[in-house]
PDB file of C-alpha atoms and ligand atoms in Angstrom:
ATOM      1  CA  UNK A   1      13.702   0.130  22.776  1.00 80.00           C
ATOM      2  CA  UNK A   2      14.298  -1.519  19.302  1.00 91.00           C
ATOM      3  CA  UNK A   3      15.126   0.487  16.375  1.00 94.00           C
ATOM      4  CA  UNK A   4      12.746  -0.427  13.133  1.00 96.00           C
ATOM      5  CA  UNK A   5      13.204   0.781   9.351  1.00 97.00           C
ATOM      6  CA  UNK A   6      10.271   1.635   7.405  1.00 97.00           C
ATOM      7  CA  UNK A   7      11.494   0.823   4.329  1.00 96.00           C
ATOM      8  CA  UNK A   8      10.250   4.247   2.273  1.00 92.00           C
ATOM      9  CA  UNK A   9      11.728   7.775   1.418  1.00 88.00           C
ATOM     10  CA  UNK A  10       8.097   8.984   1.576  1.00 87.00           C
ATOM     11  CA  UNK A  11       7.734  11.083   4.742  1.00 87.00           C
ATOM     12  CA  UNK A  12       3.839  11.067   4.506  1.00 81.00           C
ATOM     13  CA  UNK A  13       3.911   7.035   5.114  1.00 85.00           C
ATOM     14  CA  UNK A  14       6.337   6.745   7.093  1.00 91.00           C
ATOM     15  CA  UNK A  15       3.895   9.112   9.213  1.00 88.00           C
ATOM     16  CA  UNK A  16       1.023   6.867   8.275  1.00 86.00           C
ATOM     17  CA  UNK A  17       3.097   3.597   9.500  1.00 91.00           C
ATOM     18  CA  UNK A  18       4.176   5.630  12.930  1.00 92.00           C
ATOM     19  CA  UNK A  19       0.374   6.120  13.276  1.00 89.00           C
ATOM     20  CA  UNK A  20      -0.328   2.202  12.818  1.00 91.00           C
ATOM     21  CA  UNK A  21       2.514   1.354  14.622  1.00 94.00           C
ATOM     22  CA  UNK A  22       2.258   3.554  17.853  1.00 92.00           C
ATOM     23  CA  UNK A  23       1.100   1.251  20.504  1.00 92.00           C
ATOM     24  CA  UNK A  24       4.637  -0.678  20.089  1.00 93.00           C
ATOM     25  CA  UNK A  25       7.853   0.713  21.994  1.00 92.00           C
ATOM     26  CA  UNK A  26       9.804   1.257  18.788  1.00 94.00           C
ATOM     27  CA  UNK A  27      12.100   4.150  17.553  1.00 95.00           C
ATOM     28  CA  UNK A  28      10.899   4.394  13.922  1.00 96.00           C
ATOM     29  CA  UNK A  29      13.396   5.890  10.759  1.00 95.00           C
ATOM     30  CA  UNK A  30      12.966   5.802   7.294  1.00 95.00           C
ATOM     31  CA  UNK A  31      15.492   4.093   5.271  1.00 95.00           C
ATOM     32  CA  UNK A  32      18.479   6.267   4.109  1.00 95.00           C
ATOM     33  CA  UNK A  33      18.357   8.573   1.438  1.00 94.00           C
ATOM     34  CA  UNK A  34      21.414   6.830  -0.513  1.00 96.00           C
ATOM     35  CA  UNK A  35      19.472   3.580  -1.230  1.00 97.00           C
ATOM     36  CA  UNK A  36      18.092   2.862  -4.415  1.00 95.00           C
ATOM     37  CA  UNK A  37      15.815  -0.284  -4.780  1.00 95.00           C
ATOM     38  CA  UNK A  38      14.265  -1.030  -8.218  1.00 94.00           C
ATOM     39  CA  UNK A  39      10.471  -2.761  -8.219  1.00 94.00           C
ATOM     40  CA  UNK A  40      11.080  -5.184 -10.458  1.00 96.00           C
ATOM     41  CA  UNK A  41       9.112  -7.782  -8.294  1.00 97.00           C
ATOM     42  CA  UNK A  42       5.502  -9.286 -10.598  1.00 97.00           C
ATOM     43  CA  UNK A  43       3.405  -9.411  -7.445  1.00 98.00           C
ATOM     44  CA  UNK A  44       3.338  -6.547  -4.449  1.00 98.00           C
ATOM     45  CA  UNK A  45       4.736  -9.484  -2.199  1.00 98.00           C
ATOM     46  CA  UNK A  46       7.844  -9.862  -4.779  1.00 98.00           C
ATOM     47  CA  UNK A  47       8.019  -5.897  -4.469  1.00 98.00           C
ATOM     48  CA  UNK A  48       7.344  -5.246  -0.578  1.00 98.00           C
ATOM     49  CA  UNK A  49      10.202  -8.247   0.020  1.00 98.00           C
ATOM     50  CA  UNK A  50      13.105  -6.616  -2.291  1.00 98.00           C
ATOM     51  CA  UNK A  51      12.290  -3.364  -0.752  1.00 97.00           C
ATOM     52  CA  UNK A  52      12.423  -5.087   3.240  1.00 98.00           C
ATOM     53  CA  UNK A  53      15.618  -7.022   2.644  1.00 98.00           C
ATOM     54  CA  UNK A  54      17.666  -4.449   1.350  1.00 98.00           C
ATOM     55  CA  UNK A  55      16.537  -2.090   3.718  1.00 98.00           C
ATOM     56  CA  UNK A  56      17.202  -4.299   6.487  1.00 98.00           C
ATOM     57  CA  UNK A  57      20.662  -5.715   5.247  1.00 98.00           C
ATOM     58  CA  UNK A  58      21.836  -1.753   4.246  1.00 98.00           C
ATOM     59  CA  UNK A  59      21.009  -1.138   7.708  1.00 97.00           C
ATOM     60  CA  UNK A  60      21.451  -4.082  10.240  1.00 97.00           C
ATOM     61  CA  UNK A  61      18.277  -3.829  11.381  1.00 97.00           C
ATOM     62  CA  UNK A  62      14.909  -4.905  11.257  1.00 96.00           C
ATOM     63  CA  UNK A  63      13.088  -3.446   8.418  1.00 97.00           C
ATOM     64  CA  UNK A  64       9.395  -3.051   7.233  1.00 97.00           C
ATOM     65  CA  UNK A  65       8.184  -2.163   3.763  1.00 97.00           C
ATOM     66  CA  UNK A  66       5.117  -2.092   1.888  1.00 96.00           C
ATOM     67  CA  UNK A  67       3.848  -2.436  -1.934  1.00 96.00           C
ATOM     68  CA  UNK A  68       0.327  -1.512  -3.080  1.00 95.00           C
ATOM     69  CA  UNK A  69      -1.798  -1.207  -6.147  1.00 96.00           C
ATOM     70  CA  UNK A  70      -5.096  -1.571  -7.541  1.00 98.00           C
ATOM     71  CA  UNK A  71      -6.129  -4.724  -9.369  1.00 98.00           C
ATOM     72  CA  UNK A  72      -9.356  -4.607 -11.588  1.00 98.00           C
ATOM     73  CA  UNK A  73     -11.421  -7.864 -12.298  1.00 98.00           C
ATOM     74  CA  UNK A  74     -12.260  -7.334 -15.762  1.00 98.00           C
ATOM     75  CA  UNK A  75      -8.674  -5.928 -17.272  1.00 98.00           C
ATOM     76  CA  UNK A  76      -6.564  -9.169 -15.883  1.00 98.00           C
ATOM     77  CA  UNK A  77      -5.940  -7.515 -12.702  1.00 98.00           C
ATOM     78  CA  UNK A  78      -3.977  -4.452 -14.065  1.00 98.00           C
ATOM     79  CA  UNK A  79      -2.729  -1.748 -13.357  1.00 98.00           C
ATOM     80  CA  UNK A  80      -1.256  -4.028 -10.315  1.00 98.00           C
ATOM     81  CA  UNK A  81       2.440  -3.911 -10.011  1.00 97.00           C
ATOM     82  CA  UNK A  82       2.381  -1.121 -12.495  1.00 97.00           C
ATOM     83  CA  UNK A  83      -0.625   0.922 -10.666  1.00 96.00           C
ATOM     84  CA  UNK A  84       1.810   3.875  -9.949  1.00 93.00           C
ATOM     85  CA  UNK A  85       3.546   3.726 -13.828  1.00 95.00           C
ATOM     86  CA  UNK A  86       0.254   3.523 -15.525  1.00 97.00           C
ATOM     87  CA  UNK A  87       0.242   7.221 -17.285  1.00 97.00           C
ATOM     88  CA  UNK A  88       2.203  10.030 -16.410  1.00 97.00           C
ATOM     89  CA  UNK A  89       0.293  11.310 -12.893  1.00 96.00           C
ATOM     90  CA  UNK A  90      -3.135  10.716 -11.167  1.00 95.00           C
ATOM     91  CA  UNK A  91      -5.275  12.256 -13.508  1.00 96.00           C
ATOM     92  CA  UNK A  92      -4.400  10.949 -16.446  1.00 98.00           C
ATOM     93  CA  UNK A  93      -4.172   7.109 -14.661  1.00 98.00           C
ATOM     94  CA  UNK A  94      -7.546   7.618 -13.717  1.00 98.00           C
ATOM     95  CA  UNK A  95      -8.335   9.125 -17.392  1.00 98.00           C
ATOM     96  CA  UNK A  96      -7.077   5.530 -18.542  1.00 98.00           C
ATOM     97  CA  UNK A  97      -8.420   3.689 -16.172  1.00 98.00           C
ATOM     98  CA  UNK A  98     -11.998   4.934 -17.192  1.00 98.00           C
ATOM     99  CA  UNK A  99     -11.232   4.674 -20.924  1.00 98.00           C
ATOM    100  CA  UNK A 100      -9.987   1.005 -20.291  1.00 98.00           C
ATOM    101  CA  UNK A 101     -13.352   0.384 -18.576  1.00 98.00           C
ATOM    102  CA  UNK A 102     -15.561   1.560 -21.290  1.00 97.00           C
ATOM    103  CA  UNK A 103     -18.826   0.025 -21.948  1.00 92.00           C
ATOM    104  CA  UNK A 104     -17.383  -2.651 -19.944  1.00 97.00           C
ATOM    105  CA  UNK A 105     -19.992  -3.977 -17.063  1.00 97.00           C
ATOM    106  CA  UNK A 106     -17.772  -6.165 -14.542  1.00 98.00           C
ATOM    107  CA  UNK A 107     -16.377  -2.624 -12.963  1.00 98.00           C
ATOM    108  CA  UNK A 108     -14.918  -5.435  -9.431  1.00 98.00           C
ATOM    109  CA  UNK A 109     -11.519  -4.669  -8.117  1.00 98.00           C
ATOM    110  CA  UNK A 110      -9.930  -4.710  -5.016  1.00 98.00           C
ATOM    111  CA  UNK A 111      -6.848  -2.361  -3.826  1.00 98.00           C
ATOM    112  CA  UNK A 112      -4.125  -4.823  -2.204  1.00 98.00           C
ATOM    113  CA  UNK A 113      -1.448  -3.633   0.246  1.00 97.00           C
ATOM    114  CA  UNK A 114       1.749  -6.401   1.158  1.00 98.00           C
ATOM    115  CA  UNK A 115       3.540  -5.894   4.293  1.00 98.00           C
ATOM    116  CA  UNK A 116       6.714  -7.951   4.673  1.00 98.00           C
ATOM    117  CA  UNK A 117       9.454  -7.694   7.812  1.00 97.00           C
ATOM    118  CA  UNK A 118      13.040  -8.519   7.521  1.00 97.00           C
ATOM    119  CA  UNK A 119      15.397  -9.547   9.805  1.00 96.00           C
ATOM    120  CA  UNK A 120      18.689  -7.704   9.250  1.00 97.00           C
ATOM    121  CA  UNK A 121      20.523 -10.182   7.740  1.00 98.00           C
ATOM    122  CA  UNK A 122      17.510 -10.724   5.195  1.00 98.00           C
ATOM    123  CA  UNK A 123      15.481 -13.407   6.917  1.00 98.00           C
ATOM    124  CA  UNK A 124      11.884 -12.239   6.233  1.00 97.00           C
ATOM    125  CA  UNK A 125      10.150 -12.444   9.557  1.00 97.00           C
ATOM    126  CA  UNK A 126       6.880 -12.270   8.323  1.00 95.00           C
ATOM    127  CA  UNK A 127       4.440 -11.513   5.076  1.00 97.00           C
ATOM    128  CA  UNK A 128       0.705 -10.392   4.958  1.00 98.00           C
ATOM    129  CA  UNK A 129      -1.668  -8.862   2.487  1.00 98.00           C
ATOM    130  CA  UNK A 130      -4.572  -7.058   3.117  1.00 98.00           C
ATOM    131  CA  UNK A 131      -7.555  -6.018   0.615  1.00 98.00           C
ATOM    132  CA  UNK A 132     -10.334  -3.702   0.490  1.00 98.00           C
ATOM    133  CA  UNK A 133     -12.905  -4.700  -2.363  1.00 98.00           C
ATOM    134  CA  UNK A 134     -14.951  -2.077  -4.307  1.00 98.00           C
ATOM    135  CA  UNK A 135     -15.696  -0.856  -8.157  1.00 98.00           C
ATOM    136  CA  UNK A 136     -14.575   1.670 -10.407  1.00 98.00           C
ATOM    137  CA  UNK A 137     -17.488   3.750 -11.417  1.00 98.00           C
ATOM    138  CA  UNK A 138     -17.958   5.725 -14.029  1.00 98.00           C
ATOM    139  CA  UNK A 139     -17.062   9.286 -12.695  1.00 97.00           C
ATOM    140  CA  UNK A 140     -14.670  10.829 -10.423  1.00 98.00           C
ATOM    141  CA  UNK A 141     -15.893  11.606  -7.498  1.00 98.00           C
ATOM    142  CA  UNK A 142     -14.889  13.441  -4.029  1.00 98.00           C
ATOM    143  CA  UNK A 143     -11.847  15.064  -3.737  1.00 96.00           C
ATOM    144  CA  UNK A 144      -9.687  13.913  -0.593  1.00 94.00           C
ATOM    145  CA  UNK A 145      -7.057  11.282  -0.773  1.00 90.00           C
ATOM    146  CA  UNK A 146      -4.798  10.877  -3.712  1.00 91.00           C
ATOM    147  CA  UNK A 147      -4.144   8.268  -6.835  1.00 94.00           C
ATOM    148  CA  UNK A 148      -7.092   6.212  -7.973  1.00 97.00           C
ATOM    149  CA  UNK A 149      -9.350   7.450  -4.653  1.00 96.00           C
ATOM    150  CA  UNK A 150     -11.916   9.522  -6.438  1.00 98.00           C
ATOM    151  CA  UNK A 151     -13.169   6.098  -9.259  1.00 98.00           C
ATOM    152  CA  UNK A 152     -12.834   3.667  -6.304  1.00 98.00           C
ATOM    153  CA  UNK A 153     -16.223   2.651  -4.576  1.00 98.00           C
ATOM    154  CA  UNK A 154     -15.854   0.884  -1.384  1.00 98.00           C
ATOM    155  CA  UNK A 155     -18.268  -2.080  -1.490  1.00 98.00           C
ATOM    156  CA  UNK A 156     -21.113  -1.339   0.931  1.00 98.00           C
ATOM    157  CA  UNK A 157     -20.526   2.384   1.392  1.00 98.00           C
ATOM    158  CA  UNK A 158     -21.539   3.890  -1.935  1.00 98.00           C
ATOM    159  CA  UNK A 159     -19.039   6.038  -1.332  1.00 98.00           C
ATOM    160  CA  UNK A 160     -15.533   6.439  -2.944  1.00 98.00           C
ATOM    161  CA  UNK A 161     -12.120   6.718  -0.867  1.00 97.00           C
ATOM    162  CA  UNK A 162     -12.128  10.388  -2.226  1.00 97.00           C
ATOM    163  CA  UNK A 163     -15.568  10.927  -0.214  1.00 98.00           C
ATOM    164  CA  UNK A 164     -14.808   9.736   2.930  1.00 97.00           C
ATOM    165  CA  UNK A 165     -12.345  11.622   5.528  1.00 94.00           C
ATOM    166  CA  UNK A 166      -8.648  10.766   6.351  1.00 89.00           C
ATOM    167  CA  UNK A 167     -10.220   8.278   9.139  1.00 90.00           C
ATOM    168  CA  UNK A 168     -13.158   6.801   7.493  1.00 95.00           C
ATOM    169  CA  UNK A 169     -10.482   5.882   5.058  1.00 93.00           C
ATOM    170  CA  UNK A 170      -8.180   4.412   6.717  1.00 88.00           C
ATOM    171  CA  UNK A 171     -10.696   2.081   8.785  1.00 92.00           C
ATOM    172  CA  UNK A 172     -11.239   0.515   5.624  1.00 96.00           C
ATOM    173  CA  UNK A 173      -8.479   0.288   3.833  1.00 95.00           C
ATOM    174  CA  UNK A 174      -6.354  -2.119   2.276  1.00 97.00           C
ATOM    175  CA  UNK A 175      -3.696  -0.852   4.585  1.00 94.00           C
ATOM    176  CA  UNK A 176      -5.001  -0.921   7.623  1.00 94.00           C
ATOM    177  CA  UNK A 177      -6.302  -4.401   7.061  1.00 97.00           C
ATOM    178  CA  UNK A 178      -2.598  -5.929   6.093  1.00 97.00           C
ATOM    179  CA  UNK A 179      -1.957  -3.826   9.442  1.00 95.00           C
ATOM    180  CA  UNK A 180      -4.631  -5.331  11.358  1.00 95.00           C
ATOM    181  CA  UNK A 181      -2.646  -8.593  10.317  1.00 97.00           C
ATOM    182  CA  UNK A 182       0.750  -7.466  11.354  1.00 96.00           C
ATOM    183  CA  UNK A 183      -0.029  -6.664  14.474  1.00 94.00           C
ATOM    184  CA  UNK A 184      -0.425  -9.504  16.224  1.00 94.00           C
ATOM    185  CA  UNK A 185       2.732 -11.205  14.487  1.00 92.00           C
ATOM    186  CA  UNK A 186       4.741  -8.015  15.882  1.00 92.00           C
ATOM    187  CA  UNK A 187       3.646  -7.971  18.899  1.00 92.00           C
ATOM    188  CA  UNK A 188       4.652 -11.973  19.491  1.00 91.00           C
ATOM    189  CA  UNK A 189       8.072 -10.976  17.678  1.00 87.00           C
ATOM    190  CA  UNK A 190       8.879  -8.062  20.106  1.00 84.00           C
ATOM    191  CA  UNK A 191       7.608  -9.822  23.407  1.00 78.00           C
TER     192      UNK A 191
HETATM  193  P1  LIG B   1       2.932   2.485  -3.440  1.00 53.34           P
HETATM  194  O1  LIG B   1       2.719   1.170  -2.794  1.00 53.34           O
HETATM  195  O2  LIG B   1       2.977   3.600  -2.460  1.00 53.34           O
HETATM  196  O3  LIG B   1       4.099   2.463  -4.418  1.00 53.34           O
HETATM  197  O4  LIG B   1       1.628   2.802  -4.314  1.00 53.34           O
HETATM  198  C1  LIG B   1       1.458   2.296  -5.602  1.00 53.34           C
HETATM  199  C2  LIG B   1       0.378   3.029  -6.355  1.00 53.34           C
HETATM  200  O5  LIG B   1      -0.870   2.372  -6.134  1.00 53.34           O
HETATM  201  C3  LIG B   1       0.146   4.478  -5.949  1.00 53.34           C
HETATM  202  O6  LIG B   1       0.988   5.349  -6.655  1.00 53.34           O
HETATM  203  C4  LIG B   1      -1.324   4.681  -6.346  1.00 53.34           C
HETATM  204  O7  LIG B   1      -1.402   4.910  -7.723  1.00 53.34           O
HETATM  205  C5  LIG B   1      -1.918   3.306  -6.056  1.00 53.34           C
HETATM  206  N1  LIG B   1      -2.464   3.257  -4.690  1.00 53.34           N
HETATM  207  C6  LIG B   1      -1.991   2.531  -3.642  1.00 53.34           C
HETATM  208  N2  LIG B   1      -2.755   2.727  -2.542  1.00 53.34           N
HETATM  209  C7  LIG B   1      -3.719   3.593  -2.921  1.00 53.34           C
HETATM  210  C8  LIG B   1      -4.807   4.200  -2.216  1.00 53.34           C
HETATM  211  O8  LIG B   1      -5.040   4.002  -1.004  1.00 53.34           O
HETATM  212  N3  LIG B   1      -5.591   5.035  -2.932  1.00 53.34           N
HETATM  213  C9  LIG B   1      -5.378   5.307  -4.253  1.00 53.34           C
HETATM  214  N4  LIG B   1      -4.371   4.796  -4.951  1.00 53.34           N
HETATM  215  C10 LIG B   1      -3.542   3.937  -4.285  1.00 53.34           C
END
């Protein structure tokens, strides 16, 4: 069985990539507590990459890691890279966010997720990004799911990411669509 590295300290996805992961025969760890990598990447690809490679080379194996955000139309695609350092904690994001989006009609944006694999000397393996387009409306609303959930609408739902349950979610969702694209790629790697 081949060992991979999910490329996070974050036990609740790393749980969330075992789930997407489990029809492969892989023993999955999180990277070790000791490393330290700085996002300084300008695109989630840049970011997801940094994290993979030095993951992978810390550990001589093969290592996955992730970068997400949400990008909205109308302010130049911010927050982006900086979706999780826009204000001090998910309230107050979403406070700006709203503020930001006053009186302002084009309410698009999309949430992106980047997946990249690394070999362990640092090789990347393979890159994908996956999307899930919506709108910020005006109002919180629901309360599951975390971040910018409750102001996202999910384009042909009409409902937010905070309305929908832990499944409906993640049918839809940026991440599982950059999974839906790994997939395949890991499963030709690992034949
Ligand atoms: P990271 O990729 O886990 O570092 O996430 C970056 C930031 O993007 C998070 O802290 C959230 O603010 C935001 N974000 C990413 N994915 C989601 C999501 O599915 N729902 C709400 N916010 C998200």
């Amino acid at each position: 069985m081949k060992n991979l590295i999910i490329a996070t300290k974050n036990q609740g996805k790393l749980k969330e990539f075992k789930n997407f992961l489990h029809s492969f025969q892989l023993s999955i760890f999180a990277q070790p507590n000791e490393l330290e990598v700085d996002e300084t990447g300008k695109s989630f690809m840049d970011n997801a990459r940094l994290k993979a490679i030095a993951a992978a080379k810390y550990t001589s194996q093969i290592a996955l890691a992730d970068d997400s955000g949400l990008c909205v139309e109308s302010l130049g695609g911010a927050p982006g890279v900086f979706s999780s350092r826009y204000a001090n904690n998910d309230s107050e994001r979403i406070c700006k966010l709203l503020k930001e989006l006053e009186n302002i009609a084009n309410r698009n944006a999309y949430f992106a997720a980047s997946l990249c694999l690394s070999s362990p000397s640092g090789q990347i393996l393979f890159e994908v990004e996956g999307r899930c387009h919506g709108v910020i409306v005006t109002e919180p609303r629901g309360k599951n799911g975390f971040g910018y959930d409750p102001v996202f609408e999910v384009n042909g739902t009409g409902l937010t990411f905070a309305e929908m349950d832990s499944q409906q979610k993640s049918s839809l969702s940026h991440r599982s669509n950059a999974f839906k694209l790994l997939l395949p790629k890991l499963k030709t790697l690992l034949d």
